[in-house]
Amino acid sequence: MINKIVKSIEVAVADVFDGATVMISGFGEAGSPVELIHALVDNGAKNLTIVSNNAGSGNVGLAALIENRQVRKIICSFPRTAISVVFPEMYRSGKIELELVPQGTLAERIRAAGAGISAFYTQTSVDTPLAEGKEKRDFDNKTHVLEHAIKADFSLVKCLGADKYGNLIYNKTARNFGPIMCMAAKTTIVQAKNILDVGEIDPECVITPGIFVKRVVIITNPADESKLVAEKRRYP
Amino acid sequence: MINKIVKSIEVAVADVFDGATVMISGFGEAGSPVELIHALVDNGAKNLTIVSNNAGSGNVGLAALIENRQVRKIICSFPRTAISVVFPEMYRSGKIELELVPQGTLAERIRAAGAGISAFYTQTSVDTPLAEGKEKRDFDNKTHVLEHAIKADFSLVKCLGADKYGNLIYNKTARNFGPIMCMAAKTTIVQAKNILDVGEIDPECVITPGIFVKRVVIITNPADESKLVAEKRRYP
Amino acid sequence: MKLADKKIGWSVNEMAQKVAMDIYDGAYVNLGIGMPELVAGYIPEGREVIYHTENGLLGMGKIAEPGMEDPELVNAGKKYVTAIPGAAYFNHAESFAMIRGGHINICVLGAYQVSEEGDLANWSTGNPDDIPAVGGAMDLVAGVETIFVITKHCTKSGESKIVKQCTYPLTGKSVVSRIYSDLAILEVINKRLFVKELAPGVTFEYLQKKSDARLYMD
Amino acid sequence: MKLADKKIGWSVNEMAQKVAMDIYDGAYVNLGIGMPELVAGYIPEGREVIYHTENGLLGMGKIAEPGMEDPELVNAGKKYVTAIPGAAYFNHAESFAMIRGGHINICVLGAYQVSEEGDLANWSTGNPDDIPAVGGAMDLVAGVETIFVITKHCTKSGESKIVKQCTYPLTGKSVVSRIYSDLAILEVINKRLFVKELAPGVTFEYLQKKSDARLYMD
């Protein structure tokens, strides 16, 4: 019988392997699965390629993962934040690779992977340095660039509530990259604040259908990343 | 101030012009905007290109529009139904052009238009007659075909409820092509069963945000197409 | 088939049961229109299977009871159905993202012909008088992890549907994993058809005689 | 700028007000981070404008009151905001479908440089020591119907931001429709910059002196 809820967060991320591509949801702290990321720090997998809109703040969450030297490369639209110290240091010293992608192209490349679309043409980034080296083609007399799907081995996603089928709902703008990252990974691991009964979510309002989710771990009181950063906390 | 609700269905479709591309929602009768289609019959616009999953049943709805000789071409995945008489006749006598598209490719081409993606690569239809003449390309050693966005001048869409901002909710599997057709047309015209107060739809559960909708007309008691067909009704 | 043939082989319901035995607990399954729909009735106790219907529902339940039909709750065959608790509705782009993106584990389809290399023809007889219609068939075979075919081994006029090469227009090339016919279960392995199980009263020789394709046994 | 310059031109709030005057009733608007955010405060009475923030909200309301901040309700600048009745949340792919698909009517952005052809540079100074970061800027200029730029006419060190050709890396080419600076409103017409309105105390000659780009007047 189907029950995607796993008891321990260690078990949830246990199979993340060296060299894996891992997507991490969130737009800044909103939707960032801090506890799952910390479990990945404990897991210790190395040479990861991380796909995430930002590159972490302070010394917790994604920043802690980077600081722990587990990330070889990050695919990202906005790695610069006010309280970002770890990524800039690592980047400037050549210890981490950055693939900078316009935010909408990043989202669409992730969605494409989930939807079985291998590549697509978009006008975004045409005539800019980010289009250099990319294949160009005209449609309706407008230049487009070819962009490829980004597939992941794992996605770490935070949501508001989940049932045992893996159906998910999110909270406000913390939804952001969660639903598309759930689609794009072979193994999607979700941390949910609440466990819901099957049928409790109106079938008209399921945001991520369970088919896109492999494991759910319940984290009743997730940390606010901004609080951890303000308190200058570090992980581990 | 924003109020997308228009009083009369005649006014709602008044600007549909000869030669327009018109998307029509629905999967069979589920989600088919029968009243809007009948208003389009009354409007009389000719040489239309229709984008719709099916080609109508009996002598009402889309079948009536075709029977009235307003449709030059239909882009469609499944024009054959048990009680379809009009389309087969017109097709066999060469009076209507058919572009047959796999259902998922049809949906994705519509979504692409709405999302500003001009073309994409998919494996669907490779090695079949429907891939003939299409540009091929390998990704990950698998052959793909290039598929182009389908843009529309108008979309006619049926939904369950709408507020004056044009936010929409749908009913069960009548949702089908509605949300993506709303995105893909310059002018989206919606028939809603219920008018909702602004704020009545939970912002987590809005299916089509109002930005994709131009006009809403309230049809409190929409006809069931299958009943009209069973009663051998004709329109006009 | 001759009258004598009637006593051997599986009934349609037995074929559906054979398919059902091979659908594992927790699978996400799409059932084609017609014979494939019977499979849902035979999933062994203790297995939970989630049905996807490409017109926008994950968690499709049984056919609607008489009097309870909702014209806005249908399956891909436009039959009135129900939704289970824990179901989700979504639009067509999302539905085919599930299909094309490889998220559906098993799809059971009917066939006009299946070739020994696993090519499937199930959407068009190629008859120019027919109205062409494809629906979601090409998307399903291109995207779903595992394609099972359930079909009579021969047409009513006795021609084998298990062929060397499809003569009907293809739905997809090298897409079928397993064929459940009334005479046998066949598996496509490295572009060859292996007999996995023979129906009662069916010999390999008889099966080969009824097949246009070359068959193998382990 | 010299001390004497301080008396002429518009304040930042006046600039925002000028932009707001050009945002029509019923427009769907995306406001960039920083100066553009001020625009929302000056929409004339009687006009209803719906704000989109690319991190997944249509119908963004005012900045959250102190004590009412929700870390899961933020705008693209990661400020705590509110949602109006009639708002909708959606994922990033849907949000950028709105942008790239041409559904947003107006986007107001800041700038490092704008060229006379309407090229915009607003994401990178090209300084190799800076951490590159682009966010949604390139998507917005590529997809939104009309791009307004709100910017000081010159940098703090007195260099014109209204240039013949951008020396900073581009965000997009020929994308800007109108520039609202502290000295003037400029419109890009056929790859030329036309003065639409001069700020109080600003002459065309003065404006041209403060501009690297060639300016035109109707």
PDB file of N, CA, C and O in Angstrom, chain C residues 21-73:
ATOM      1  N   MET C  21      -1.988  -9.033 -12.615  1.00  0.00           N
ATOM      2  CA  MET C  21      -0.989  -9.706 -11.766  1.00  0.00           C
ATOM      3  C   MET C  21       0.382  -9.029 -11.884  1.00  0.00           C
ATOM      4  O   MET C  21       1.196  -9.103 -10.971  1.00  0.00           O
ATOM      5  N   ASP C  22       0.637  -8.410 -13.033  1.00  0.00           N
ATOM      6  CA  ASP C  22       1.954  -7.807 -13.272  1.00  0.00           C
ATOM      7  C   ASP C  22       1.997  -6.316 -12.948  1.00  0.00           C
ATOM      8  O   ASP C  22       2.964  -5.623 -13.272  1.00  0.00           O
ATOM      9  N   ILE C  23       0.937  -5.816 -12.356  1.00  0.00           N
ATOM     10  CA  ILE C  23       0.940  -4.410 -11.934  1.00  0.00           C
ATOM     11  C   ILE C  23       1.258  -4.382 -10.443  1.00  0.00           C
ATOM     12  O   ILE C  23       0.537  -4.961  -9.643  1.00  0.00           O
ATOM     13  N   TYR C  24       2.364  -3.737 -10.122  1.00  0.00           N
ATOM     14  CA  TYR C  24       2.874  -3.835  -8.756  1.00  0.00           C
ATOM     15  C   TYR C  24       2.227  -2.813  -7.823  1.00  0.00           C
ATOM     16  O   TYR C  24       1.639  -1.826  -8.254  1.00  0.00           O
ATOM     17  N   ASP C  25       2.351  -3.082  -6.564  1.00  0.00           N
ATOM     18  CA  ASP C  25       1.818  -2.201  -5.528  1.00  0.00           C
ATOM     19  C   ASP C  25       2.459  -0.815  -5.666  1.00  0.00           C
ATOM     20  O   ASP C  25       3.664  -0.693  -5.814  1.00  0.00           O
ATOM     21  N   GLY C  26       1.615   0.208  -5.631  1.00  0.00           N
ATOM     22  CA  GLY C  26       2.124   1.581  -5.686  1.00  0.00           C
ATOM     23  C   GLY C  26       2.328   2.118  -7.090  1.00  0.00           C
ATOM     24  O   GLY C  26       2.797   3.238  -7.257  1.00  0.00           O
ATOM     25  N   ALA C  27       1.994   1.320  -8.100  1.00  0.00           N
ATOM     26  CA  ALA C  27       2.216   1.771  -9.477  1.00  0.00           C
ATOM     27  C   ALA C  27       1.224   2.859  -9.875  1.00  0.00           C
ATOM     28  O   ALA C  27       0.073   2.855  -9.448  1.00  0.00           O
ATOM     29  N   TYR C  28       1.700   3.782 -10.702  1.00  0.00           N
ATOM     30  CA  TYR C  28       0.836   4.767 -11.367  1.00  0.00           C
ATOM     31  C   TYR C  28       0.549   4.237 -12.757  1.00  0.00           C
ATOM     32  O   TYR C  28       1.477   3.971 -13.522  1.00  0.00           O
ATOM     33  N   VAL C  29      -0.719   4.056 -13.058  1.00  0.00           N
ATOM     34  CA  VAL C  29      -1.115   3.284 -14.230  1.00  0.00           C
ATOM     35  C   VAL C  29      -2.118   4.063 -15.076  1.00  0.00           C
ATOM     36  O   VAL C  29      -3.046   4.679 -14.554  1.00  0.00           O
ATOM     37  N   ASN C  30      -1.912   3.991 -16.364  1.00  0.00           N
ATOM     38  CA  ASN C  30      -2.878   4.541 -17.312  1.00  0.00           C
ATOM     39  C   ASN C  30      -3.436   3.389 -18.132  1.00  0.00           C
ATOM     40  O   ASN C  30      -2.671   2.606 -18.710  1.00  0.00           O
ATOM     41  N   LEU C  31      -4.757   3.276 -18.154  1.00  0.00           N
ATOM     42  CA  LEU C  31      -5.404   2.192 -18.900  1.00  0.00           C
ATOM     43  C   LEU C  31      -6.054   2.761 -20.156  1.00  0.00           C
ATOM     44  O   LEU C  31      -6.843   3.699 -20.091  1.00  0.00           O
ATOM     45  N   GLY C  32      -5.698   2.196 -21.290  1.00  0.00           N
ATOM     46  CA  GLY C  32      -6.298   2.627 -22.549  1.00  0.00           C
ATOM     47  C   GLY C  32      -7.790   2.315 -22.594  1.00  0.00           C
ATOM     48  O   GLY C  32      -8.345   1.660 -21.708  1.00  0.00           O
ATOM     49  N   ILE C  33      -8.418   2.778 -23.652  1.00  0.00           N
ATOM     50  CA  ILE C  33      -9.858   2.604 -23.825  1.00  0.00           C
ATOM     51  C   ILE C  33     -10.153   1.173 -24.273  1.00  0.00           C
ATOM     52  O   ILE C  33      -9.400   0.602 -25.055  1.00  0.00           O
ATOM     53  N   GLY C  34     -11.249   0.589 -23.769  1.00  0.00           N
ATOM     54  CA  GLY C  34     -11.665  -0.746 -24.212  1.00  0.00           C
ATOM     55  C   GLY C  34     -11.157  -1.831 -23.286  1.00  0.00           C
ATOM     56  O   GLY C  34     -11.264  -1.717 -22.064  1.00  0.00           O
ATOM     57  N   MET C  35     -10.590  -2.887 -23.883  1.00  0.00           N
ATOM     58  CA  MET C  35     -10.137  -4.048 -23.115  1.00  0.00           C
ATOM     59  C   MET C  35      -9.234  -3.673 -21.928  1.00  0.00           C
ATOM     60  O   MET C  35      -9.377  -4.245 -20.841  1.00  0.00           O
ATOM     61  N   PRO C  36      -8.309  -2.717 -22.103  1.00  0.00           N
ATOM     62  CA  PRO C  36      -7.438  -2.360 -20.970  1.00  0.00           C
ATOM     63  C   PRO C  36      -8.207  -1.932 -19.724  1.00  0.00           C
ATOM     64  O   PRO C  36      -7.748  -2.173 -18.592  1.00  0.00           O
ATOM     65  N   GLU C  37      -9.380  -1.351 -19.908  1.00  0.00           N
ATOM     66  CA  GLU C  37     -10.146  -0.875 -18.750  1.00  0.00           C
ATOM     67  C   GLU C  37     -10.536  -2.001 -17.798  1.00  0.00           C
ATOM     68  O   GLU C  37     -10.755  -1.778 -16.615  1.00  0.00           O
ATOM     69  N   LEU C  38     -10.617  -3.231 -18.339  1.00  0.00           N
ATOM     70  CA  LEU C  38     -10.991  -4.377 -17.505  1.00  0.00           C
ATOM     71  C   LEU C  38      -9.943  -4.685 -16.436  1.00  0.00           C
ATOM     72  O   LEU C  38     -10.248  -5.287 -15.400  1.00  0.00           O
ATOM     73  N   VAL C  39      -8.693  -4.268 -16.704  1.00  0.00           N
ATOM     74  CA  VAL C  39      -7.587  -4.650 -15.816  1.00  0.00           C
ATOM     75  C   VAL C  39      -7.828  -4.196 -14.386  1.00  0.00           C
ATOM     76  O   VAL C  39      -7.534  -4.919 -13.423  1.00  0.00           O
ATOM     77  N   ALA C  40      -8.395  -2.997 -14.240  1.00  0.00           N
ATOM     78  CA  ALA C  40      -8.595  -2.421 -12.899  1.00  0.00           C
ATOM     79  C   ALA C  40      -9.403  -3.341 -11.993  1.00  0.00           C
ATOM     80  O   ALA C  40      -9.237  -3.328 -10.774  1.00  0.00           O
ATOM     81  N   GLY C  41     -10.257  -4.163 -12.569  1.00  0.00           N
ATOM     82  CA  GLY C  41     -11.104  -5.046 -11.770  1.00  0.00           C
ATOM     83  C   GLY C  41     -10.363  -6.237 -11.171  1.00  0.00           C
ATOM     84  O   GLY C  41     -10.932  -6.951 -10.344  1.00  0.00           O
ATOM     85  N   TYR C  42      -9.116  -6.452 -11.571  1.00  0.00           N
ATOM     86  CA  TYR C  42      -8.420  -7.682 -11.167  1.00  0.00           C
ATOM     87  C   TYR C  42      -7.125  -7.459 -10.392  1.00  0.00           C
ATOM     88  O   TYR C  42      -6.339  -8.392 -10.220  1.00  0.00           O
ATOM     89  N   ILE C  43      -6.888  -6.221  -9.943  1.00  0.00           N
ATOM     90  CA  ILE C  43      -5.668  -5.975  -9.159  1.00  0.00           C
ATOM     91  C   ILE C  43      -5.745  -6.808  -7.879  1.00  0.00           C
ATOM     92  O   ILE C  43      -6.737  -6.746  -7.154  1.00  0.00           O
ATOM     93  N   PRO C  44      -4.722  -7.616  -7.600  1.00  0.00           N
ATOM     94  CA  PRO C  44      -4.775  -8.487  -6.420  1.00  0.00           C
ATOM     95  C   PRO C  44      -4.914  -7.681  -5.127  1.00  0.00           C
ATOM     96  O   PRO C  44      -4.386  -6.581  -5.013  1.00  0.00           O
ATOM     97  N   GLU C  45      -5.616  -8.268  -4.194  1.00  0.00           N
ATOM     98  CA  GLU C  45      -5.810  -7.645  -2.888  1.00  0.00           C
ATOM     99  C   GLU C  45      -4.452  -7.274  -2.277  1.00  0.00           C
ATOM    100  O   GLU C  45      -3.473  -7.991  -2.452  1.00  0.00           O
ATOM    101  N   GLY C  46      -4.437  -6.142  -1.586  1.00  0.00           N
ATOM    102  CA  GLY C  46      -3.194  -5.734  -0.918  1.00  0.00           C
ATOM    103  C   GLY C  46      -2.324  -4.845  -1.770  1.00  0.00           C
ATOM    104  O   GLY C  46      -1.326  -4.314  -1.303  1.00  0.00           O
ATOM    105  N   ARG C  47      -2.689  -4.720  -3.043  1.00  0.00           N
ATOM    106  CA  ARG C  47      -1.929  -3.790  -3.877  1.00  0.00           C
ATOM    107  C   ARG C  47      -2.732  -2.524  -4.087  1.00  0.00           C
ATOM    108  O   ARG C  47      -3.923  -2.592  -4.379  1.00  0.00           O
ATOM    109  N   GLU C  48      -2.056  -1.393  -3.951  1.00  0.00           N
ATOM    110  CA  GLU C  48      -2.723  -0.118  -4.185  1.00  0.00           C
ATOM    111  C   GLU C  48      -2.166   0.467  -5.481  1.00  0.00           C
ATOM    112  O   GLU C  48      -0.956   0.661  -5.617  1.00  0.00           O
ATOM    113  N   VAL C  49      -3.056   0.727  -6.405  1.00  0.00           N
ATOM    114  CA  VAL C  49      -2.657   1.230  -7.715  1.00  0.00           C
ATOM    115  C   VAL C  49      -3.382   2.547  -7.935  1.00  0.00           C
ATOM    116  O   VAL C  49      -4.566   2.664  -7.634  1.00  0.00           O
ATOM    117  N   ILE C  50      -2.657   3.547  -8.457  1.00  0.00           N
ATOM    118  CA  ILE C  50      -3.280   4.856  -8.718  1.00  0.00           C
ATOM    119  C   ILE C  50      -3.461   5.000 -10.227  1.00  0.00           C
ATOM    120  O   ILE C  50      -2.502   4.881 -10.989  1.00  0.00           O
ATOM    121  N   TYR C  51      -4.694   5.254 -10.630  1.00  0.00           N
ATOM    122  CA  TYR C  51      -5.001   5.367 -12.061  1.00  0.00           C
ATOM    123  C   TYR C  51      -4.985   6.814 -12.524  1.00  0.00           C
ATOM    124  O   TYR C  51      -5.573   7.690 -11.886  1.00  0.00           O
ATOM    125  N   HIS C  52      -4.317   6.988 -13.632  1.00  0.00           N
ATOM    126  CA  HIS C  52      -4.217   8.281 -14.295  1.00  0.00           C
ATOM    127  C   HIS C  52      -5.080   8.229 -15.538  1.00  0.00           C
ATOM    128  O   HIS C  52      -5.038   7.251 -16.285  1.00  0.00           O
ATOM    129  N   THR C  53      -5.886   9.246 -15.726  1.00  0.00           N
ATOM    130  CA  THR C  53      -6.579   9.360 -17.004  1.00  0.00           C
ATOM    131  C   THR C  53      -6.158  10.684 -17.628  1.00  0.00           C
ATOM    132  O   THR C  53      -6.121  11.719 -16.954  1.00  0.00           O
ATOM    133  N   GLU C  54      -5.766  10.627 -18.903  1.00  0.00           N
ATOM    134  CA  GLU C  54      -5.017  11.749 -19.480  1.00  0.00           C
ATOM    135  C   GLU C  54      -5.844  13.018 -19.628  1.00  0.00           C
ATOM    136  O   GLU C  54      -5.296  14.081 -19.893  1.00  0.00           O
ATOM    137  N   ASN C  55      -7.155  12.910 -19.459  1.00  0.00           N
ATOM    138  CA  ASN C  55      -7.969  14.119 -19.519  1.00  0.00           C
ATOM    139  C   ASN C  55      -7.992  14.872 -18.185  1.00  0.00           C
ATOM    140  O   ASN C  55      -8.832  15.744 -17.993  1.00  0.00           O
ATOM    141  N   GLY C  56      -7.044  14.539 -17.280  1.00  0.00           N
ATOM    142  CA  GLY C  56      -6.824  15.430 -16.157  1.00  0.00           C
ATOM    143  C   GLY C  56      -7.204  14.951 -14.773  1.00  0.00           C
ATOM    144  O   GLY C  56      -7.639  15.747 -13.936  1.00  0.00           O
ATOM    145  N   LEU C  57      -7.002  13.671 -14.524  1.00  0.00           N
ATOM    146  CA  LEU C  57      -7.321  13.136 -13.194  1.00  0.00           C
ATOM    147  C   LEU C  57      -6.317  12.058 -12.807  1.00  0.00           C
ATOM    148  O   LEU C  57      -6.071  11.114 -13.562  1.00  0.00           O
ATOM    149  N   LEU C  58      -5.745  12.218 -11.632  1.00  0.00           N
ATOM    150  CA  LEU C  58      -4.921  11.177 -11.023  1.00  0.00           C
ATOM    151  C   LEU C  58      -5.718  10.678  -9.822  1.00  0.00           C
ATOM    152  O   LEU C  58      -6.138  11.485  -8.985  1.00  0.00           O
ATOM    153  N   GLY C  59      -5.937   9.362  -9.755  1.00  0.00           N
ATOM    154  CA  GLY C  59      -6.779   8.826  -8.703  1.00  0.00           C
ATOM    155  C   GLY C  59      -8.187   8.582  -9.216  1.00  0.00           C
ATOM    156  O   GLY C  59      -9.170   8.845  -8.537  1.00  0.00           O
ATOM    157  N   MET C  60      -8.255   8.067 -10.437  1.00  0.00           N
ATOM    158  CA  MET C  60      -9.561   7.709 -10.995  1.00  0.00           C
ATOM    159  C   MET C  60     -10.094   6.492 -10.245  1.00  0.00           C
ATOM    160  O   MET C  60      -9.346   5.544  -9.968  1.00  0.00           O
ATOM    161  N   GLY C  61     -11.385   6.542  -9.918  1.00  0.00           N
ATOM    162  CA  GLY C  61     -12.018   5.408  -9.252  1.00  0.00           C
ATOM    163  C   GLY C  61     -12.833   4.585 -10.236  1.00  0.00           C
ATOM    164  O   GLY C  61     -12.547   4.569 -11.437  1.00  0.00           O
ATOM    165  N   LYS C  62     -13.833   3.904  -9.714  1.00  0.00           N
ATOM    166  CA  LYS C  62     -14.658   3.027 -10.556  1.00  0.00           C
ATOM    167  C   LYS C  62     -15.563   3.839 -11.483  1.00  0.00           C
ATOM    168  O   LYS C  62     -15.728   5.039 -11.315  1.00  0.00           O
ATOM    169  N   ILE C  63     -16.145   3.132 -12.414  1.00  0.00           N
ATOM    170  CA  ILE C  63     -17.180   3.707 -13.274  1.00  0.00           C
ATOM    171  C   ILE C  63     -18.320   4.209 -12.371  1.00  0.00           C
ATOM    172  O   ILE C  63     -18.628   3.585 -11.349  1.00  0.00           O
ATOM    173  N   ALA C  64     -18.909   5.344 -12.735  1.00  0.00           N
ATOM    174  CA  ALA C  64     -19.977   5.919 -11.906  1.00  0.00           C
ATOM    175  C   ALA C  64     -21.191   4.999 -11.861  1.00  0.00           C
ATOM    176  O   ALA C  64     -21.546   4.374 -12.871  1.00  0.00           O
ATOM    177  N   GLU C  65     -21.799   4.927 -10.684  1.00  0.00           N
ATOM    178  CA  GLU C  65     -23.044   4.150 -10.537  1.00  0.00           C
ATOM    179  C   GLU C  65     -24.148   4.795 -11.371  1.00  0.00           C
ATOM    180  O   GLU C  65     -24.167   6.030 -11.525  1.00  0.00           O
ATOM    181  N   PRO C  66     -25.087   3.982 -11.863  1.00  0.00           N
ATOM    182  CA  PRO C  66     -26.213   4.569 -12.601  1.00  0.00           C
ATOM    183  C   PRO C  66     -26.911   5.626 -11.743  1.00  0.00           C
ATOM    184  O   PRO C  66     -27.128   5.418 -10.551  1.00  0.00           O
ATOM    185  N   GLY C  67     -27.209   6.753 -12.372  1.00  0.00           N
ATOM    186  CA  GLY C  67     -27.851   7.848 -11.646  1.00  0.00           C
ATOM    187  C   GLY C  67     -26.868   8.804 -11.003  1.00  0.00           C
ATOM    188  O   GLY C  67     -27.234   9.908 -10.607  1.00  0.00           O
ATOM    189  N   MET C  68     -25.612   8.369 -10.884  1.00  0.00           N
ATOM    190  CA  MET C  68     -24.595   9.210 -10.250  1.00  0.00           C
ATOM    191  C   MET C  68     -23.625   9.795 -11.280  1.00  0.00           C
ATOM    192  O   MET C  68     -22.589  10.337 -10.925  1.00  0.00           O
ATOM    193  N   GLU C  69     -23.950   9.683 -12.568  1.00  0.00           N
ATOM    194  CA  GLU C  69     -23.034  10.143 -13.599  1.00  0.00           C
ATOM    195  C   GLU C  69     -22.905  11.664 -13.577  1.00  0.00           C
ATOM    196  O   GLU C  69     -23.898  12.374 -13.422  1.00  0.00           O
ATOM    197  N   ASP C  70     -21.682  12.120 -13.749  1.00  0.00           N
ATOM    198  CA  ASP C  70     -21.401  13.560 -13.825  1.00  0.00           C
ATOM    199  C   ASP C  70     -20.715  13.813 -15.174  1.00  0.00           C
ATOM    200  O   ASP C  70     -19.614  13.317 -15.410  1.00  0.00           O
ATOM    201  N   PRO C  71     -21.398  14.579 -16.047  1.00  0.00           N
ATOM    202  CA  PRO C  71     -20.798  14.804 -17.370  1.00  0.00           C
ATOM    203  C   PRO C  71     -19.461  15.536 -17.303  1.00  0.00           C
ATOM    204  O   PRO C  71     -18.752  15.599 -18.305  1.00  0.00           O
ATOM    205  N   GLU C  72     -19.131  16.077 -16.135  1.00  0.00           N
ATOM    206  CA  GLU C  72     -17.833  16.747 -16.006  1.00  0.00           C
ATOM    207  C   GLU C  72     -16.806  15.886 -15.260  1.00  0.00           C
ATOM    208  O   GLU C  72     -15.771  16.383 -14.823  1.00  0.00           O
ATOM    209  N   LEU C  73     -17.123  14.608 -15.108  1.00  0.00           N
ATOM    210  CA  LEU C  73     -16.154  13.681 -14.517  1.00  0.00           C
ATOM    211  C   LEU C  73     -16.105  12.429 -15.380  1.00  0.00           C
ATOM    212  O   LEU C  73     -16.861  11.480 -15.174  1.00  0.00           O
TER     213      LEU C  73
END
